[in-house]
mmCIF file of C-alpha atoms in Angstrom:
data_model
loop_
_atom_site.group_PDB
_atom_site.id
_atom_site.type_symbol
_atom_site.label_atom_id
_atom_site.label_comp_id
_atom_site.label_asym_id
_atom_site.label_seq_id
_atom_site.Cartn_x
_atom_site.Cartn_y
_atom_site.Cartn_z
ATOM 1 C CA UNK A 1 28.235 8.957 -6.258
ATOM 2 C CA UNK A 2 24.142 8.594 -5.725
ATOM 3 C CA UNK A 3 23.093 4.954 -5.728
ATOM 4 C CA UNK A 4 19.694 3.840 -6.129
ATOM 5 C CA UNK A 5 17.875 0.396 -6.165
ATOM 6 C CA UNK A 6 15.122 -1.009 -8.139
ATOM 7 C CA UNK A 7 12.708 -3.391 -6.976
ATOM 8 C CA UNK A 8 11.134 -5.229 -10.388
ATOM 9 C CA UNK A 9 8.184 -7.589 -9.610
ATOM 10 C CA UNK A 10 6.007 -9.375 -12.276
ATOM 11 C CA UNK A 11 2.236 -8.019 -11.512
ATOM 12 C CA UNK A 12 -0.328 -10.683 -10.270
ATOM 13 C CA UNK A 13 -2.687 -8.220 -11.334
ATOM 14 C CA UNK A 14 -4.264 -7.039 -14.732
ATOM 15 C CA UNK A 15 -2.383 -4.025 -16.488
ATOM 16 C CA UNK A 16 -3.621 -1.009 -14.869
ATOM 17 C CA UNK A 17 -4.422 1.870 -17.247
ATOM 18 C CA UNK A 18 -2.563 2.670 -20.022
ATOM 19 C CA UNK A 19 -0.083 5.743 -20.559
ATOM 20 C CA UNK A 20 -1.610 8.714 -21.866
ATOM 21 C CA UNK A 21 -0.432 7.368 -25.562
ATOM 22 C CA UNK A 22 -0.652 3.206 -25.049
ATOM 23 C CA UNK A 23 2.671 1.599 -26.622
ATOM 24 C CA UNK A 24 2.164 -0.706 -29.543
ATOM 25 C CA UNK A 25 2.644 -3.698 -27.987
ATOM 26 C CA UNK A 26 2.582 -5.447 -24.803
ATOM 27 C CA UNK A 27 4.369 -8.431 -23.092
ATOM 28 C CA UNK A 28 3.501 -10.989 -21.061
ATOM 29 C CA UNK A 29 6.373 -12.949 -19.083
ATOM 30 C CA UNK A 30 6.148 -15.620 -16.078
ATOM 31 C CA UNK A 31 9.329 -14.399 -15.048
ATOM 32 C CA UNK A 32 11.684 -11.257 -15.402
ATOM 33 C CA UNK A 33 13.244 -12.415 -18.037
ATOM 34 C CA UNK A 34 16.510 -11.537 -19.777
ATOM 35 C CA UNK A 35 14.712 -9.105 -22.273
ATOM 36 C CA UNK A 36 12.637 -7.540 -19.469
ATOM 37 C CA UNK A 37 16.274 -6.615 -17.765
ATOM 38 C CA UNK A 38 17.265 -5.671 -20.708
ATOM 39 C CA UNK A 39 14.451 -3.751 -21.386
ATOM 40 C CA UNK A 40 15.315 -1.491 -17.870
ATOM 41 C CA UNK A 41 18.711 -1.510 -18.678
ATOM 42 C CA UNK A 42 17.959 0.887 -21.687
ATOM 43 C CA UNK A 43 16.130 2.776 -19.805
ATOM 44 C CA UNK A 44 18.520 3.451 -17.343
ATOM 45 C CA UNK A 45 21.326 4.209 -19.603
ATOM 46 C CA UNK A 46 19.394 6.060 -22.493
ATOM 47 C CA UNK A 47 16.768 7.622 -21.131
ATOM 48 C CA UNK A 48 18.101 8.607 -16.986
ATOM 49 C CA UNK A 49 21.047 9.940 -18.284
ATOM 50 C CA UNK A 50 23.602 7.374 -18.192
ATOM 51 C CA UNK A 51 22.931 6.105 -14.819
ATOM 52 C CA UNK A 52 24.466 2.101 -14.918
ATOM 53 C CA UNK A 53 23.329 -1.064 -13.210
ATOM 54 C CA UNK A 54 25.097 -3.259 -10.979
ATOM 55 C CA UNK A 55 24.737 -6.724 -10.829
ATOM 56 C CA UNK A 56 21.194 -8.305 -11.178
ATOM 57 C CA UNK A 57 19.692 -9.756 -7.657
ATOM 58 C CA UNK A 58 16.678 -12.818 -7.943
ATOM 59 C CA UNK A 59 14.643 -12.252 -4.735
ATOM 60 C CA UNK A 60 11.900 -14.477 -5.551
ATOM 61 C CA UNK A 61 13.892 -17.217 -6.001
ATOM 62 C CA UNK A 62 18.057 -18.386 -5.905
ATOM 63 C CA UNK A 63 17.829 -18.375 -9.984
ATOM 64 C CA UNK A 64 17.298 -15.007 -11.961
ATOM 65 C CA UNK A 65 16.168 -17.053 -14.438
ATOM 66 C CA UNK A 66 13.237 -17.997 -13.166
ATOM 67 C CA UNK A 67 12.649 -15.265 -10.570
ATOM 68 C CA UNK A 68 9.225 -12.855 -10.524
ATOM 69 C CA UNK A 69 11.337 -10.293 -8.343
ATOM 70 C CA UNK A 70 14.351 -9.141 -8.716
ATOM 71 C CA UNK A 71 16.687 -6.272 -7.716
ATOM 72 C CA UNK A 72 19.478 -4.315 -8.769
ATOM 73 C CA UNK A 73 21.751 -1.105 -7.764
ATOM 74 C CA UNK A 74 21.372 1.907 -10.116
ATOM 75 C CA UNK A 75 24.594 4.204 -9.616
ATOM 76 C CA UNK A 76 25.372 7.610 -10.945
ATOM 77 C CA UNK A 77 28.338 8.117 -11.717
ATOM 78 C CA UNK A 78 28.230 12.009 -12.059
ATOM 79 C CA UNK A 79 26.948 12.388 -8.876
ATOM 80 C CA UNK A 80 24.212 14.665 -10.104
ATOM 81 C CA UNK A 81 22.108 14.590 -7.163
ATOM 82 C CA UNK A 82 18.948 13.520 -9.615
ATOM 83 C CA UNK A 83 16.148 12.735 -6.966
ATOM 84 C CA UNK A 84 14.002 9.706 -7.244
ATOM 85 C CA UNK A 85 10.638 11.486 -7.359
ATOM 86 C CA UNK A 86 12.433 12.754 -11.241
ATOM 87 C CA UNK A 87 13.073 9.218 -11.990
ATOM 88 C CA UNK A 88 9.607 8.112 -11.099
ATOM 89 C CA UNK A 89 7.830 10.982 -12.960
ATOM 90 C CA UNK A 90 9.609 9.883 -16.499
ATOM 91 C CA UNK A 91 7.096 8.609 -19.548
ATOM 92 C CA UNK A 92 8.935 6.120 -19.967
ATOM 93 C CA UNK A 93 9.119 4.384 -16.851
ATOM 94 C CA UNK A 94 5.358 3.947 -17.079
ATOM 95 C CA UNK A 95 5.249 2.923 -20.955
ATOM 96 C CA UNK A 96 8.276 0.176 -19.622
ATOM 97 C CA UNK A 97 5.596 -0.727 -16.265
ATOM 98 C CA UNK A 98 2.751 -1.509 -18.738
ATOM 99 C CA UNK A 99 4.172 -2.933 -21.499
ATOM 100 C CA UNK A 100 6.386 -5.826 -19.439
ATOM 101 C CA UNK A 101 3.312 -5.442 -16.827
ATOM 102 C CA UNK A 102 5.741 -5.274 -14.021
ATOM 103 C CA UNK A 103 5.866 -3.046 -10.745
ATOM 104 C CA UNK A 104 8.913 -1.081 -10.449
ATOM 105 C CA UNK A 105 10.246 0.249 -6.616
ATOM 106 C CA UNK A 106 12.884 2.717 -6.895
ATOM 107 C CA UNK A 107 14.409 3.640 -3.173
ATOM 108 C CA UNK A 108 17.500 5.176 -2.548
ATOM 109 C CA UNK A 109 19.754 2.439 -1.455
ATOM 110 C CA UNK A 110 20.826 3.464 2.520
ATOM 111 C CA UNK A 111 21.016 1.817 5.383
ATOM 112 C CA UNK A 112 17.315 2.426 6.343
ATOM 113 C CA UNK A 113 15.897 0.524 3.570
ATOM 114 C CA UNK A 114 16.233 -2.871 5.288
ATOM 115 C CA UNK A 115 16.270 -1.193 8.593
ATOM 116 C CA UNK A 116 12.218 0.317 8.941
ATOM 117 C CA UNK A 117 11.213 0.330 12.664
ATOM 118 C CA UNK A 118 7.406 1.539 12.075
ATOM 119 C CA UNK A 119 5.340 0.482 9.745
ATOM 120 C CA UNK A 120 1.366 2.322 9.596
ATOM 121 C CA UNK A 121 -1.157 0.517 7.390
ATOM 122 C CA UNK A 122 -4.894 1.393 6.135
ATOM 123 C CA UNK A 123 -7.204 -0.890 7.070
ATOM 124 C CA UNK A 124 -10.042 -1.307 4.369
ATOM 125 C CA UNK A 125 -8.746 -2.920 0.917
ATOM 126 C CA UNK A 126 -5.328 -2.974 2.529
ATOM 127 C CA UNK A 127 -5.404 -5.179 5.276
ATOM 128 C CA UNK A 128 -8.741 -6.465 5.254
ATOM 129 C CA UNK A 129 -10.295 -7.003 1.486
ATOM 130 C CA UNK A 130 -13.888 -5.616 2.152
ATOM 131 C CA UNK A 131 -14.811 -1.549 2.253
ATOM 132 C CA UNK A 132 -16.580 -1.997 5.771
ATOM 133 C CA UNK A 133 -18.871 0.615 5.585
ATOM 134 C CA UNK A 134 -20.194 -1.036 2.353
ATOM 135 C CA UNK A 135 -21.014 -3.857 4.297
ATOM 136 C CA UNK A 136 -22.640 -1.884 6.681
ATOM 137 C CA UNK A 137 -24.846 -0.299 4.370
ATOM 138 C CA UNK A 138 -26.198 -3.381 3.466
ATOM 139 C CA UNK A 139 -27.878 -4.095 6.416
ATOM 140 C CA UNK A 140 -30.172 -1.187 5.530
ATOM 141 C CA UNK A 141 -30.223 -1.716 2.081
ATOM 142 C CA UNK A 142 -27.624 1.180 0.708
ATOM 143 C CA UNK A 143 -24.810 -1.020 0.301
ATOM 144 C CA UNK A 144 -25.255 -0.389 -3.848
ATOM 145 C CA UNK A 145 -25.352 3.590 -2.963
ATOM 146 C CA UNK A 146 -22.505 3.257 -0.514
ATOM 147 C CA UNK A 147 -20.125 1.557 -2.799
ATOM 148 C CA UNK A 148 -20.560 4.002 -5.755
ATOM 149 C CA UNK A 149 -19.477 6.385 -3.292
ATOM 150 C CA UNK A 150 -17.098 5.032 -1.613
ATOM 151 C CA UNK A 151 -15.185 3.787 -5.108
ATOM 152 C CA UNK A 152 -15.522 8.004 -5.698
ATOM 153 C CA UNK A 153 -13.844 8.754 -2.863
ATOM 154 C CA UNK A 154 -11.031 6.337 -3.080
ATOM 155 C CA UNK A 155 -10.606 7.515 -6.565
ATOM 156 C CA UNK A 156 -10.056 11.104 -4.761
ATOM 157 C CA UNK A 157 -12.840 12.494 -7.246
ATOM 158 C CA UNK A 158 -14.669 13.218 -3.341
ATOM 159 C CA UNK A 159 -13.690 14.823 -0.367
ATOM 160 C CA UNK A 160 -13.228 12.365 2.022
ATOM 161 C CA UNK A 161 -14.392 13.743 4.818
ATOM 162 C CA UNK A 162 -17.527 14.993 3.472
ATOM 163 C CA UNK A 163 -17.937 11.624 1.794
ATOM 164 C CA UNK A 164 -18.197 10.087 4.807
ATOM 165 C CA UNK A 165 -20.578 12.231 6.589
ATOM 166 C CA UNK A 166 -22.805 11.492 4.086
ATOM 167 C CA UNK A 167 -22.054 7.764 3.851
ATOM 168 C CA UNK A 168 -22.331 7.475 7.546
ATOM 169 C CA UNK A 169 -25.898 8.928 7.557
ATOM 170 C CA UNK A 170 -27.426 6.273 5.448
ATOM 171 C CA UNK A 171 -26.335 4.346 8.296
ATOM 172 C CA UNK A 172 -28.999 4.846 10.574
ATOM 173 C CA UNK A 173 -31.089 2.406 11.929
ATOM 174 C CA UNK A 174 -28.069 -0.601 11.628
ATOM 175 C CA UNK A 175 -27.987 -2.720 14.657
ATOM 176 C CA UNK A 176 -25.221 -1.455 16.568
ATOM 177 C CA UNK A 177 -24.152 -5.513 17.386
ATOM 178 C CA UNK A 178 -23.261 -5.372 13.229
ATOM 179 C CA UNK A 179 -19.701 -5.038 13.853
ATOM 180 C CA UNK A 180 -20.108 -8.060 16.268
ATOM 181 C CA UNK A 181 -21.689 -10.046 13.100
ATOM 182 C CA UNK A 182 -19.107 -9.174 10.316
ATOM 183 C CA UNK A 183 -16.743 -10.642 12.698
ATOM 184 C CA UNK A 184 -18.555 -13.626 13.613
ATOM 185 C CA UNK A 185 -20.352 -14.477 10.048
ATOM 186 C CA UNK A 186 -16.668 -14.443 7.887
ATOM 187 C CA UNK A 187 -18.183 -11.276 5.774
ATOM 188 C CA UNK A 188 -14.872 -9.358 6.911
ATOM 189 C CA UNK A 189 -11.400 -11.369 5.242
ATOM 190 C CA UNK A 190 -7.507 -10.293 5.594
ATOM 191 C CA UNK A 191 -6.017 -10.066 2.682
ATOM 192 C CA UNK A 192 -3.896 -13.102 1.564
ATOM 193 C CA UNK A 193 -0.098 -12.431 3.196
ATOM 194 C CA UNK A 194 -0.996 -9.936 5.853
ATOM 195 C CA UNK A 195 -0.487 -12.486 8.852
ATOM 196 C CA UNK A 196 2.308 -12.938 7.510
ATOM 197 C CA UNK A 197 3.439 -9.549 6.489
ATOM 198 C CA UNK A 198 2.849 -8.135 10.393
ATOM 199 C CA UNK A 199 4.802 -11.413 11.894
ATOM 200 C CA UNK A 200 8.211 -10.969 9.737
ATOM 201 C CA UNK A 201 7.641 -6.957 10.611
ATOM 202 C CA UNK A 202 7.580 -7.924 14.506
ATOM 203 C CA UNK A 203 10.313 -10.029 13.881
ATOM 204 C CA UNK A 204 12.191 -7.657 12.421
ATOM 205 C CA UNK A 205 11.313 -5.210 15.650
ATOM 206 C CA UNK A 206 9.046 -2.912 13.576
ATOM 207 C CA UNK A 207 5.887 -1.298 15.453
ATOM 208 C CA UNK A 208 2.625 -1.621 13.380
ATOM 209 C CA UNK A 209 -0.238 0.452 13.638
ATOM 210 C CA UNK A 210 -3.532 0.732 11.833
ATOM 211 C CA UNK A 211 -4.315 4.157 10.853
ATOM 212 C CA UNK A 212 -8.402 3.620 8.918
ATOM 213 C CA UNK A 213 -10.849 6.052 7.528
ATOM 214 C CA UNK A 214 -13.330 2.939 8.940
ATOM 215 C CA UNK A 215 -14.307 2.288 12.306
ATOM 216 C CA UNK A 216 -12.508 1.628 15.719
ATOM 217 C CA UNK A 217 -14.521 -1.744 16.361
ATOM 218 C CA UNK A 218 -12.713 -3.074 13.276
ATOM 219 C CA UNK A 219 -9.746 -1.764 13.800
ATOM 220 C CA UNK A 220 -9.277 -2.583 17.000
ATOM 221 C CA UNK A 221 -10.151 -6.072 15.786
ATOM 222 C CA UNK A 222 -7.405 -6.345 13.319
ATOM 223 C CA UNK A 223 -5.079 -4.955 15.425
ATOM 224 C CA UNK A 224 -5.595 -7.340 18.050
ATOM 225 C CA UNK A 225 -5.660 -10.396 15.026
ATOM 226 C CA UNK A 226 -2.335 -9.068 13.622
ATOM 227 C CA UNK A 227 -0.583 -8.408 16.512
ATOM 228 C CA UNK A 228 -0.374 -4.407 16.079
ATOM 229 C CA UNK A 229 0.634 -1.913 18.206
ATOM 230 C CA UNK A 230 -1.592 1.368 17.241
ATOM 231 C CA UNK A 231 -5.262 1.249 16.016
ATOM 232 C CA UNK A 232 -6.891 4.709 15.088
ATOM 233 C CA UNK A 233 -10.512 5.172 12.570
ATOM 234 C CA UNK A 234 -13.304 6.750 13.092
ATOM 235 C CA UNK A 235 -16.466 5.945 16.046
ATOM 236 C CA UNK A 236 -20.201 5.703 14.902
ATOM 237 C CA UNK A 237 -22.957 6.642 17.009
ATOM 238 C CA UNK A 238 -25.000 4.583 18.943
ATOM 239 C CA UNK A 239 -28.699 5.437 19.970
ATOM 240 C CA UNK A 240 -29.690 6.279 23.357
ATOM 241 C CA UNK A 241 -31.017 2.986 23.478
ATOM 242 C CA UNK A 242 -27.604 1.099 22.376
ATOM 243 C CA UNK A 243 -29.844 -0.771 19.939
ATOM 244 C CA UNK A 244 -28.417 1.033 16.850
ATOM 245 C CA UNK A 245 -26.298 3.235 14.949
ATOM 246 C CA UNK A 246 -27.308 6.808 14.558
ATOM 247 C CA UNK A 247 -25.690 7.562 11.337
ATOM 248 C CA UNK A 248 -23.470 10.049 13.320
ATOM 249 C CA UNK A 249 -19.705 10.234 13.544
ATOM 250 C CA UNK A 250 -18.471 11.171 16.670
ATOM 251 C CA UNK A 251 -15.196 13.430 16.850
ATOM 252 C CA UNK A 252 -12.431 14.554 14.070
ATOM 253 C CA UNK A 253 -12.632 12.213 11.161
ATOM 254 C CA UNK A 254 -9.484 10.266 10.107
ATOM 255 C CA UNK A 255 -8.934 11.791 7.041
ATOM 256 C CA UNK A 256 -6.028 12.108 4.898
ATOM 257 C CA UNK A 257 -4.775 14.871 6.732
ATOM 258 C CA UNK A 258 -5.117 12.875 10.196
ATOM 259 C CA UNK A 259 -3.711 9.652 8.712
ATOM 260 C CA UNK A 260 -0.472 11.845 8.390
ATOM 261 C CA UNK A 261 -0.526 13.384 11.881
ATOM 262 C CA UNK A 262 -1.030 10.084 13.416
ATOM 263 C CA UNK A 263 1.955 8.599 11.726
ATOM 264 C CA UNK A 264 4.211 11.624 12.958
ATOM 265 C CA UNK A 265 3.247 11.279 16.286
ATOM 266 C CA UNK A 266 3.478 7.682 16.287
ATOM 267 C CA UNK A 267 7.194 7.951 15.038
ATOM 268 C CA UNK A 268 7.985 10.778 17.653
ATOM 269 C CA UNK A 269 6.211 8.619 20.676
ATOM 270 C CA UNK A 270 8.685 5.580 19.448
ATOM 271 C CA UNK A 271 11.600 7.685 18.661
ATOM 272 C CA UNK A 272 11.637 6.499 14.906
ATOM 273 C CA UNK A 273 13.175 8.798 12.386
ATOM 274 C CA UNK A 274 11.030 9.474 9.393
ATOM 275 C CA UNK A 275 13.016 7.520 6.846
ATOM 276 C CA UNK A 276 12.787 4.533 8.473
ATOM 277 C CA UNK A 277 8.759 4.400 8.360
ATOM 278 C CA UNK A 278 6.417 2.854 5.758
ATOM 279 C CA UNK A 279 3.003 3.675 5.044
ATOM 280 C CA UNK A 280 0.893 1.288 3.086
ATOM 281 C CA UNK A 281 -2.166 1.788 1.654
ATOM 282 C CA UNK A 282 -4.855 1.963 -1.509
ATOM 283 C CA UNK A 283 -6.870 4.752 -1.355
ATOM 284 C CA UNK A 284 -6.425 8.603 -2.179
ATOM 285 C CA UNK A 285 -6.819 9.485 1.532
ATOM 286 C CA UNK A 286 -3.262 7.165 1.934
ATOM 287 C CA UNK A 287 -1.333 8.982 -0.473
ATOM 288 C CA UNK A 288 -0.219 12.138 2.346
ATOM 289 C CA UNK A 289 1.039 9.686 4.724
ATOM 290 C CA UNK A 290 2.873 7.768 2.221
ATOM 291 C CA UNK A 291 4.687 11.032 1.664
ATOM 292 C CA UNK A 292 5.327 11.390 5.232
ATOM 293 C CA UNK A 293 6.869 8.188 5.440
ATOM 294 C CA UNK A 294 10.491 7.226 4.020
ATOM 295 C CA UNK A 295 9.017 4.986 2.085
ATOM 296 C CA UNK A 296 5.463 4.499 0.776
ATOM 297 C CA UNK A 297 3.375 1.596 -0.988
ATOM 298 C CA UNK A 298 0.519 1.646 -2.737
ATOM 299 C CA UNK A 299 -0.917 -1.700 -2.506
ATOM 300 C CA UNK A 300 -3.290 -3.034 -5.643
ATOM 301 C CA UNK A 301 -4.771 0.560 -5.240
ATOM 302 C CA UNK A 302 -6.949 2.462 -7.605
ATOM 303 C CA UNK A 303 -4.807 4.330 -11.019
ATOM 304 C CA UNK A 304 -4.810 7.975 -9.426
ATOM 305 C CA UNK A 305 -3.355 6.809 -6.359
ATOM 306 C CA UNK A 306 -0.622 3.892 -8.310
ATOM 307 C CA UNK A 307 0.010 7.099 -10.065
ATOM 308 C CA UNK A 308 0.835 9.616 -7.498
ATOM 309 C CA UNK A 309 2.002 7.141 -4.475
ATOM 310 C CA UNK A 310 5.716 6.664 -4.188
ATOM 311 C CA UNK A 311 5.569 3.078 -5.449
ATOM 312 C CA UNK A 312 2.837 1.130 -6.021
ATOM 313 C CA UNK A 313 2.466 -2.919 -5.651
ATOM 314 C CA UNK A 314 0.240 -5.495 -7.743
ATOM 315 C CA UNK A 315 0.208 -8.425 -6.081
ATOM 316 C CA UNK A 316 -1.814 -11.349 -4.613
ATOM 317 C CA UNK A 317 -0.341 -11.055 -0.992
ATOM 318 C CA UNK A 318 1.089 -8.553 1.108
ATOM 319 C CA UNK A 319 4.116 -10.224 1.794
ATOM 320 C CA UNK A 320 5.674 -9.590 -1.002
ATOM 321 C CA UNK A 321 6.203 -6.186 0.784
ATOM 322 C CA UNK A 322 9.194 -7.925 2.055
ATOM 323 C CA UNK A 323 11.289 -8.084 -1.406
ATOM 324 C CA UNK A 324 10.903 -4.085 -1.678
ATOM 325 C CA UNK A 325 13.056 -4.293 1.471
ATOM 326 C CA UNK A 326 15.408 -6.775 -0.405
ATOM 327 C CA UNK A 327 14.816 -9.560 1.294
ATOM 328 C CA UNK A 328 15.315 -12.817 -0.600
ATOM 329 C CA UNK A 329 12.092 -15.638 -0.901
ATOM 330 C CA UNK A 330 14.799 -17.526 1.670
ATOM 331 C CA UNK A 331 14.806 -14.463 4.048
ATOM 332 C CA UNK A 332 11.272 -14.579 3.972
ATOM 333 C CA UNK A 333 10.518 -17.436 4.699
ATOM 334 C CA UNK A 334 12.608 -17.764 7.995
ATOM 335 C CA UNK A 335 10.800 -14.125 9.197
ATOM 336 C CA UNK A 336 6.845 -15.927 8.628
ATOM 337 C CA UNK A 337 8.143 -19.296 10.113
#
């Protein structure tokens, strides 16, 4: 018998895009209500062939009646051996996602779901709400060009790495104190809950690490902020003078493709098996280490990448992370205390 457990959380967020043919209708709720359960249920037993549902679990609060998150066990009975990544890819599933706007996190229900031990996050949009080199642009007066790019990339409509090449150029001439002065002048902000988020993860044992398509001053920055373990992104330039930034990055890039590596040999330096790691990030250059890991998030991230990513997460803070993990509000709190 193949259990499963989904994670249903209202969205703080605006609907993202709309299936390929939008549904009639749509519903807004302040909690998971009794329909919206209802609602899954069907799915589950119509349209996954027969699977049933256990009992209902509120995380968000002791009531279900009132909760925004809940869980609940998804069994098969046949013992079919469907895989999640089928369950994820059905029409319906999304039609159900946008119409109730609600998230849904389907893991298989094991032992390492509660257990992770390493935990790798992007940096920019992730844990930090600014796109840094954005910021760095507009020193120079590109930030307008920069963004349109960046969003591209992001998007995956770019390569990454040659995307930033070319963003990186239009760098030259910034002061190379700037990083110095986003830090210092409040430009740079984490993103509501991720204190938070990396304290209960210590707690809980878990290494952290930073793994950025930015830049090490940054990221070394948040990691020493958040109390991480691992900081990796990318080094600028600096002119012979060490007055500014040539517009020159220095060394492999952290691309997709590095993101993943780095996560693999993080895990295999801390002797943490695969399953029990969790990527989270927004971007399209996140979505091959969220594959690598046994569990990956896309968090308020752009509709190619909620669409591809192994889950995906609306919300207003990164802690509510913790509920895919089935921790209760309760549970919570005592890990950020």
């Amino acid at each position: 018998m193949s259990n499963f457990t989904a994670t249903l959380l209202l969205s703080s967020t605006p609907r993202k895009s709309p299936p390929s043919t939008p549904p009639p209708q749509t519903i807004d709720s302040t909690y998971i209500t009794e329909t919206i359960r209802d609602a899954f249920s069907c799915l589950c037993t119509k349209v996954y062939l027969n699977l049933l549902l256990d009992t209902w679990k509120p995380l968000s609060t002791d009531s279900l009646s009132t909760a925004t998150a809940v869980e609940v066990t998804i069994i098969d009975p046949t013992s079919s051996g469907i895989q999640i990544r089928a369950l994820k890819g059905y029409n319906e599933l999304k039609e159900f996602e946008y119409i109730y706007n609600v998230d849904v996190a389907l893991q298989e229900d094991s032992v390492f779901r509660k257990h992770k031990r390493l935990v790798v996050f992007d940096m920019d949009s992730t844990l930090i709400e600014q796109e840094v080199i954005d910021e760095l642009a507009a020193f120079v007066g590109v930030k307008d060009k920069v963004a349109a790019i960046t969003e591209s990339a992001m998007r995956g409509e770019l390569d990454f790495t040659a995307s930033l090449r070319s963003r990186a150029a239009l760098l030259n001439g910034v002061p190379s104190n700037v990083f110095t002065t986003l830090k210092s002048n409040g430009t740079i902000t984490f993103t509501p809950g991720a204190h938070e988020l990396c304290k209960a993860l210590k707690k809980l044992g878990c290494k952290l690490a930073v793994l950025s398509g930015g830049f090490q001053p940054l990221a070394e920055w948040v990691k020493s902020s958040l109390g991480l373990d691992y900081a990796y992104a990318n080094t600028l330039e600096v002119s012979a003078d060490g007055q500014s930034l040539t517009g020159v990055v220095l060394g492999d890039i952290v691309n997709a493709e590095r993101k993943a590596t780095l996560l693999k040999e993080i895990a295999l330096k801390e002797g943490v098996d695969l399953r029990q790691v969790v990527a989270v990030g927004d971007g399209a250059n996140d979505l091959v280490m969220m594959r690598e890991a046994g569990f990956g998030v896309a968090f308020n991230a752009k509709p190619k990448v909620q669409e591809e990513a192994p889950s995906h997460l609306n919300s207003r803070t990164l802690r509510d992370i913790l509920y895919l993990f089935g921790f209760t509000a309760a549970e919570v709190e005592e890990l950020v205390d």
